[in-house]
Amino acid sequence: MSTLVPAANTPAPSRTDPAPSTTEPVPPVTGPVPPVIAPAPPEPEADLAQHGSVSLAGGGAELRFTPQNFGPADIDDATVRLDWSEPLADGQSLPASCVRADRSSLVCRTGGMVAGSLGERIDVPVRFQGAPSEVTLRIGTLWNGGARDGNPENNEHEVLVLDTGDVYHF
């Protein structure tokens, strides 16, 4: 077996001696420093739905619905679109939270809603041009306060309403 012996006058390596440098020194940063861009905050999520009832009699419909926020985030406001299959009569008085969008549609504000809560009930009586024997109402979330909705399946309802005065629930 052979043993390695250090050459004469060669100091033994020390564990505290720094390792020899194999890289060049880093020059200091000069000039403008680029801005740090923070990641965008996570998009809030709020699952909105509307539940209510509608009836039709003598050329007019009575719609009552309550918006609901299943959360998890609160919302400051939202809008609901009400699309009727028949044109609405001109010159009718609408609730303050609703505006006419076109000849057969309205858009209504719901107001803010805390996560896990119901909003204020919205009553929307409308009259139609003529006296249809039936109408179809499509009601759905138009804007949900800028939140992402992870469950869009419950956003819209379509209800066939016959001119019987009967109340149809959705």
PDB file of C-alpha atoms in Angstrom:
ATOM      1  CA  MET A   1       0.000   0.000   0.000  1.00  0.00           C
ATOM      2  CA  SER A   2       1.411   3.377  -0.851  1.00  0.00           C
ATOM      3  CA  THR A   3       1.017   6.487   1.268  1.00  0.00           C
ATOM      4  CA  LEU A   4       0.992  10.006  -0.126  1.00  0.00           C
ATOM      5  CA  VAL A   5       3.306  12.346   1.644  1.00  0.00           C
ATOM      6  CA  PRO A   6       3.154  16.137   1.145  1.00  0.00           C
ATOM      7  CA  ALA A   7       6.150  17.715  -0.481  1.00  0.00           C
ATOM      8  CA  ALA A   8       8.572  19.441   1.806  1.00  0.00           C
ATOM      9  CA  ASN A   9       7.761  23.012   2.796  1.00  0.00           C
ATOM     10  CA  THR A  10       4.130  22.705   1.590  1.00  0.00           C
ATOM     11  CA  PRO A  11       1.636  23.727   4.244  1.00  0.00           C
ATOM     12  CA  ALA A  12      -1.265  21.393   4.844  1.00  0.00           C
ATOM     13  CA  PRO A  13      -4.594  22.830   3.655  1.00  0.00           C
ATOM     14  CA  SER A  14      -6.707  24.431   6.350  1.00  0.00           C
ATOM     15  CA  ARG A  15     -10.465  23.938   6.617  1.00  0.00           C
ATOM     16  CA  THR A  16     -10.900  27.723   7.031  1.00  0.00           C
ATOM     17  CA  ASP A  17      -8.997  28.678   3.880  1.00  0.00           C
ATOM     18  CA  PRO A  18     -11.434  30.013   1.268  1.00  0.00           C
ATOM     19  CA  ALA A  19     -11.781  28.022  -1.884  1.00  0.00           C
ATOM     20  CA  PRO A  20     -10.020  29.539  -4.827  1.00  0.00           C
ATOM     21  CA  SER A  21     -12.275  31.850  -6.858  1.00  0.00           C
ATOM     22  CA  THR A  22     -13.147  30.676 -10.341  1.00  0.00           C
ATOM     23  CA  THR A  23     -15.543  33.512 -11.212  1.00  0.00           C
ATOM     24  CA  GLU A  24     -15.014  37.123 -12.105  1.00  0.00           C
ATOM     25  CA  PRO A  25     -16.137  39.798  -9.626  1.00  0.00           C
ATOM     26  CA  VAL A  26     -19.668  41.156 -10.215  1.00  0.00           C
ATOM     27  CA  PRO A  27     -19.665  44.824 -11.252  1.00  0.00           C
ATOM     28  CA  PRO A  28     -21.950  47.178  -9.309  1.00  0.00           C
ATOM     29  CA  VAL A  29     -25.401  47.966 -10.775  1.00  0.00           C
ATOM     30  CA  THR A  30     -25.514  51.334 -12.472  1.00  0.00           C
ATOM     31  CA  GLY A  31     -28.354  53.233 -14.112  1.00  0.00           C
ATOM     32  CA  PRO A  32     -32.075  53.070 -13.324  1.00  0.00           C
ATOM     33  CA  VAL A  33     -33.347  50.058 -11.475  1.00  0.00           C
ATOM     34  CA  PRO A  34     -36.343  48.425 -13.220  1.00  0.00           C
ATOM     35  CA  PRO A  35     -39.583  48.673 -11.231  1.00  0.00           C
ATOM     36  CA  VAL A  36     -40.736  45.660  -9.305  1.00  0.00           C
ATOM     37  CA  ILE A  37     -44.129  44.585 -10.601  1.00  0.00           C
ATOM     38  CA  ALA A  38     -46.249  42.995  -7.922  1.00  0.00           C
ATOM     39  CA  PRO A  39     -48.491  40.139  -8.969  1.00  0.00           C
ATOM     40  CA  ALA A  40     -52.127  41.050  -9.483  1.00  0.00           C
ATOM     41  CA  PRO A  41     -54.307  40.374  -6.459  1.00  0.00           C
ATOM     42  CA  PRO A  42     -56.433  37.263  -6.815  1.00  0.00           C
ATOM     43  CA  GLU A  43     -59.754  37.860  -8.530  1.00  0.00           C
ATOM     44  CA  PRO A  44     -62.615  37.749  -6.020  1.00  0.00           C
ATOM     45  CA  GLU A  45     -65.175  34.990  -6.479  1.00  0.00           C
ATOM     46  CA  ALA A  46     -68.900  35.361  -5.871  1.00  0.00           C
ATOM     47  CA  ASP A  47     -71.584  32.899  -6.933  1.00  0.00           C
ATOM     48  CA  LEU A  48     -74.763  34.870  -7.691  1.00  0.00           C
ATOM     49  CA  ALA A  49     -78.264  33.590  -8.412  1.00  0.00           C
ATOM     50  CA  GLN A  50     -81.816  34.941  -8.573  1.00  0.00           C
ATOM     51  CA  HIS A  51     -84.912  33.225  -7.234  1.00  0.00           C
ATOM     52  CA  GLY A  52     -88.479  34.426  -7.409  1.00  0.00           C
ATOM     53  CA  SER A  53     -91.832  34.233  -9.122  1.00  0.00           C
ATOM     54  CA  VAL A  54     -93.700  35.666 -12.091  1.00  0.00           C
ATOM     55  CA  SER A  55     -97.341  35.753 -13.186  1.00  0.00           C
ATOM     56  CA  LEU A  56     -99.160  37.038 -16.277  1.00  0.00           C
ATOM     57  CA  ALA A  57    -102.723  38.356 -16.546  1.00  0.00           C
ATOM     58  CA  GLY A  58    -104.440  40.746 -18.952  1.00  0.00           C
ATOM     59  CA  GLY A  59    -101.288  41.960 -20.740  1.00  0.00           C
ATOM     60  CA  GLY A  60     -99.223  42.627 -17.609  1.00  0.00           C
ATOM     61  CA  ALA A  61     -96.682  40.593 -15.664  1.00  0.00           C
ATOM     62  CA  GLU A  62     -95.769  40.759 -11.976  1.00  0.00           C
ATOM     63  CA  LEU A  63     -92.182  39.717 -11.390  1.00  0.00           C
ATOM     64  CA  ARG A  64     -90.662  39.391  -7.916  1.00  0.00           C
ATOM     65  CA  PHE A  65     -87.134  38.138  -7.414  1.00  0.00           C
ATOM     66  CA  THR A  66     -84.455  38.118  -4.771  1.00  0.00           C
ATOM     67  CA  PRO A  67     -80.762  38.057  -5.697  1.00  0.00           C
ATOM     68  CA  GLN A  68     -78.506  35.801  -3.638  1.00  0.00           C
ATOM     69  CA  ASN A  69     -74.740  35.788  -3.131  1.00  0.00           C
ATOM     70  CA  PHE A  70     -73.416  32.341  -2.212  1.00  0.00           C
ATOM     71  CA  GLY A  71     -69.913  33.869  -1.825  1.00  0.00           C
ATOM     72  CA  PRO A  72     -67.189  33.475  -0.891  1.00  0.00           C
ATOM     73  CA  ALA A  73     -66.626  37.208  -1.578  1.00  0.00           C
ATOM     74  CA  ASP A  74     -68.890  40.178  -0.865  1.00  0.00           C
ATOM     75  CA  ILE A  75     -69.932  42.297  -3.847  1.00  0.00           C
ATOM     76  CA  ASP A  76     -70.611  46.031  -4.016  1.00  0.00           C
ATOM     77  CA  ASP A  77     -73.250  45.764  -6.747  1.00  0.00           C
ATOM     78  CA  ALA A  78     -74.505  43.526  -9.556  1.00  0.00           C
ATOM     79  CA  THR A  79     -76.950  43.752 -12.450  1.00  0.00           C
ATOM     80  CA  VAL A  80     -79.607  41.345 -13.658  1.00  0.00           C
ATOM     81  CA  ARG A  81     -80.989  41.257 -17.189  1.00  0.00           C
ATOM     82  CA  LEU A  82     -84.692  40.531 -17.724  1.00  0.00           C
ATOM     83  CA  ASP A  83     -85.439  39.434 -21.301  1.00  0.00           C
ATOM     84  CA  TRP A  84     -89.104  39.046 -22.238  1.00  0.00           C
ATOM     85  CA  SER A  85     -90.256  37.243 -25.384  1.00  0.00           C
ATOM     86  CA  GLU A  86     -92.785  40.018 -26.115  1.00  0.00           C
ATOM     87  CA  PRO A  87     -92.150  43.749 -26.532  1.00  0.00           C
ATOM     88  CA  LEU A  88     -92.805  45.927 -23.509  1.00  0.00           C
ATOM     89  CA  ALA A  89     -95.353  48.743 -23.651  1.00  0.00           C
ATOM     90  CA  ASP A  90     -93.972  52.262 -23.887  1.00  0.00           C
ATOM     91  CA  GLY A  91     -94.376  54.838 -21.124  1.00  0.00           C
ATOM     92  CA  GLN A  92     -94.534  52.550 -18.124  1.00  0.00           C
ATOM     93  CA  SER A  93     -93.115  53.352 -14.733  1.00  0.00           C
ATOM     94  CA  LEU A  94     -90.237  51.098 -13.697  1.00  0.00           C
ATOM     95  CA  PRO A  95     -88.623  50.598 -10.288  1.00  0.00           C
ATOM     96  CA  ALA A  96     -85.770  53.045  -9.606  1.00  0.00           C
ATOM     97  CA  SER A  97     -83.241  50.202  -9.799  1.00  0.00           C
ATOM     98  CA  CYS A  98     -84.305  49.190 -13.352  1.00  0.00           C
ATOM     99  CA  VAL A  99     -83.816  50.710 -16.809  1.00  0.00           C
ATOM    100  CA  ARG A 100     -85.042  49.673 -20.199  1.00  0.00           C
ATOM    101  CA  ALA A 101     -82.299  48.038 -22.296  1.00  0.00           C
ATOM    102  CA  ASP A 102     -84.260  47.557 -25.535  1.00  0.00           C
ATOM    103  CA  ARG A 103     -87.816  46.907 -26.734  1.00  0.00           C
ATOM    104  CA  SER A 104     -88.225  43.731 -24.639  1.00  0.00           C
ATOM    105  CA  SER A 105     -85.448  43.848 -21.998  1.00  0.00           C
ATOM    106  CA  LEU A 106     -84.694  45.536 -18.692  1.00  0.00           C
ATOM    107  CA  VAL A 107     -81.528  45.732 -16.609  1.00  0.00           C
ATOM    108  CA  CYS A 108     -81.869  46.018 -12.822  1.00  0.00           C
ATOM    109  CA  ARG A 109     -79.279  46.786 -10.132  1.00  0.00           C
ATOM    110  CA  THR A 110     -79.266  44.433  -7.163  1.00  0.00           C
ATOM    111  CA  GLY A 111     -77.180  46.534  -4.792  1.00  0.00           C
ATOM    112  CA  GLY A 112     -74.373  45.144  -2.668  1.00  0.00           C
ATOM    113  CA  MET A 113     -74.547  41.728  -1.052  1.00  0.00           C
ATOM    114  CA  VAL A 114     -72.490  40.174   1.700  1.00  0.00           C
ATOM    115  CA  ALA A 115     -71.260  36.650   0.967  1.00  0.00           C
ATOM    116  CA  GLY A 116     -73.775  34.046   2.067  1.00  0.00           C
ATOM    117  CA  SER A 117     -76.718  36.453   2.061  1.00  0.00           C
ATOM    118  CA  LEU A 118     -79.834  37.465   0.206  1.00  0.00           C
ATOM    119  CA  GLY A 119     -80.174  40.871  -1.422  1.00  0.00           C
ATOM    120  CA  GLU A 120     -83.268  43.049  -1.302  1.00  0.00           C
ATOM    121  CA  ARG A 121     -86.338  41.699  -3.097  1.00  0.00           C
ATOM    122  CA  ILE A 122     -86.964  43.466  -6.388  1.00  0.00           C
ATOM    123  CA  ASP A 123     -90.556  43.863  -7.654  1.00  0.00           C
ATOM    124  CA  VAL A 124     -90.882  44.593 -11.373  1.00  0.00           C
ATOM    125  CA  PRO A 125     -94.400  45.004 -12.747  1.00  0.00           C
ATOM    126  CA  VAL A 126     -94.445  45.344 -16.560  1.00  0.00           C
ATOM    127  CA  ARG A 127     -97.024  45.780 -19.286  1.00  0.00           C
ATOM    128  CA  PHE A 128     -96.702  44.377 -22.787  1.00  0.00           C
ATOM    129  CA  GLN A 129     -97.766  45.756 -26.149  1.00  0.00           C
ATOM    130  CA  GLY A 130    -101.092  43.976 -26.616  1.00  0.00           C
ATOM    131  CA  ALA A 131    -102.217  41.097 -24.421  1.00  0.00           C
ATOM    132  CA  PRO A 132    -100.089  38.001 -25.125  1.00  0.00           C
ATOM    133  CA  SER A 133    -101.472  34.620 -24.106  1.00  0.00           C
ATOM    134  CA  GLU A 134     -98.005  33.617 -22.925  1.00  0.00           C
ATOM    135  CA  VAL A 135     -94.539  35.100 -22.488  1.00  0.00           C
ATOM    136  CA  THR A 136     -91.133  33.644 -21.796  1.00  0.00           C
ATOM    137  CA  LEU A 137     -88.937  35.376 -19.246  1.00  0.00           C
ATOM    138  CA  ARG A 138     -85.207  34.821 -19.285  1.00  0.00           C
ATOM    139  CA  ILE A 139     -83.587  36.225 -16.153  1.00  0.00           C
ATOM    140  CA  GLY A 140     -79.854  36.145 -15.541  1.00  0.00           C
ATOM    141  CA  THR A 141     -76.812  37.804 -14.048  1.00  0.00           C
ATOM    142  CA  LEU A 142     -75.440  40.384 -16.455  1.00  0.00           C
ATOM    143  CA  TRP A 143     -72.609  41.733 -14.267  1.00  0.00           C
ATOM    144  CA  ASN A 144     -71.528  40.397 -10.881  1.00  0.00           C
ATOM    145  CA  GLY A 145     -69.553  43.265  -9.472  1.00  0.00           C
ATOM    146  CA  GLY A 146     -66.313  42.244 -11.171  1.00  0.00           C
ATOM    147  CA  ALA A 147     -66.059  38.927  -9.338  1.00  0.00           C
ATOM    148  CA  ARG A 148     -65.430  35.581 -10.988  1.00  0.00           C
ATOM    149  CA  ASP A 149     -68.362  33.181 -10.772  1.00  0.00           C
ATOM    150  CA  GLY A 150     -67.216  29.591 -10.277  1.00  0.00           C
ATOM    151  CA  ASN A 151     -70.785  28.291 -10.708  1.00  0.00           C
ATOM    152  CA  PRO A 152     -72.356  30.011 -13.745  1.00  0.00           C
ATOM    153  CA  GLU A 153     -74.945  27.221 -14.142  1.00  0.00           C
ATOM    154  CA  ASN A 154     -77.272  28.890 -11.597  1.00  0.00           C
ATOM    155  CA  ASN A 155     -77.050  32.365 -13.169  1.00  0.00           C
ATOM    156  CA  GLU A 156     -79.926  32.078 -15.641  1.00  0.00           C
ATOM    157  CA  HIS A 157     -83.506  30.862 -15.557  1.00  0.00           C
ATOM    158  CA  GLU A 158     -86.052  30.637 -18.343  1.00  0.00           C
ATOM    159  CA  VAL A 159     -89.721  30.586 -17.399  1.00  0.00           C
ATOM    160  CA  LEU A 160     -92.750  30.095 -19.649  1.00  0.00           C
ATOM    161  CA  VAL A 161     -95.606  32.144 -18.169  1.00  0.00           C
ATOM    162  CA  LEU A 162     -99.205  31.598 -19.302  1.00  0.00           C
ATOM    163  CA  ASP A 163    -101.903  34.290 -19.136  1.00  0.00           C
ATOM    164  CA  THR A 164    -103.794  32.569 -16.328  1.00  0.00           C
ATOM    165  CA  GLY A 165    -102.757  34.654 -13.323  1.00  0.00           C
ATOM    166  CA  ASP A 166    -100.981  31.567 -11.948  1.00  0.00           C
ATOM    167  CA  VAL A 167     -97.650  32.168 -10.216  1.00  0.00           C
ATOM    168  CA  TYR A 168     -94.582  30.423 -11.676  1.00  0.00           C
ATOM    169  CA  HIS A 169     -91.503  30.025  -9.458  1.00  0.00           C
ATOM    170  CA  PHE A 170     -87.874  29.910 -10.499  1.00  0.00           C
TER     171      PHE A 170
END
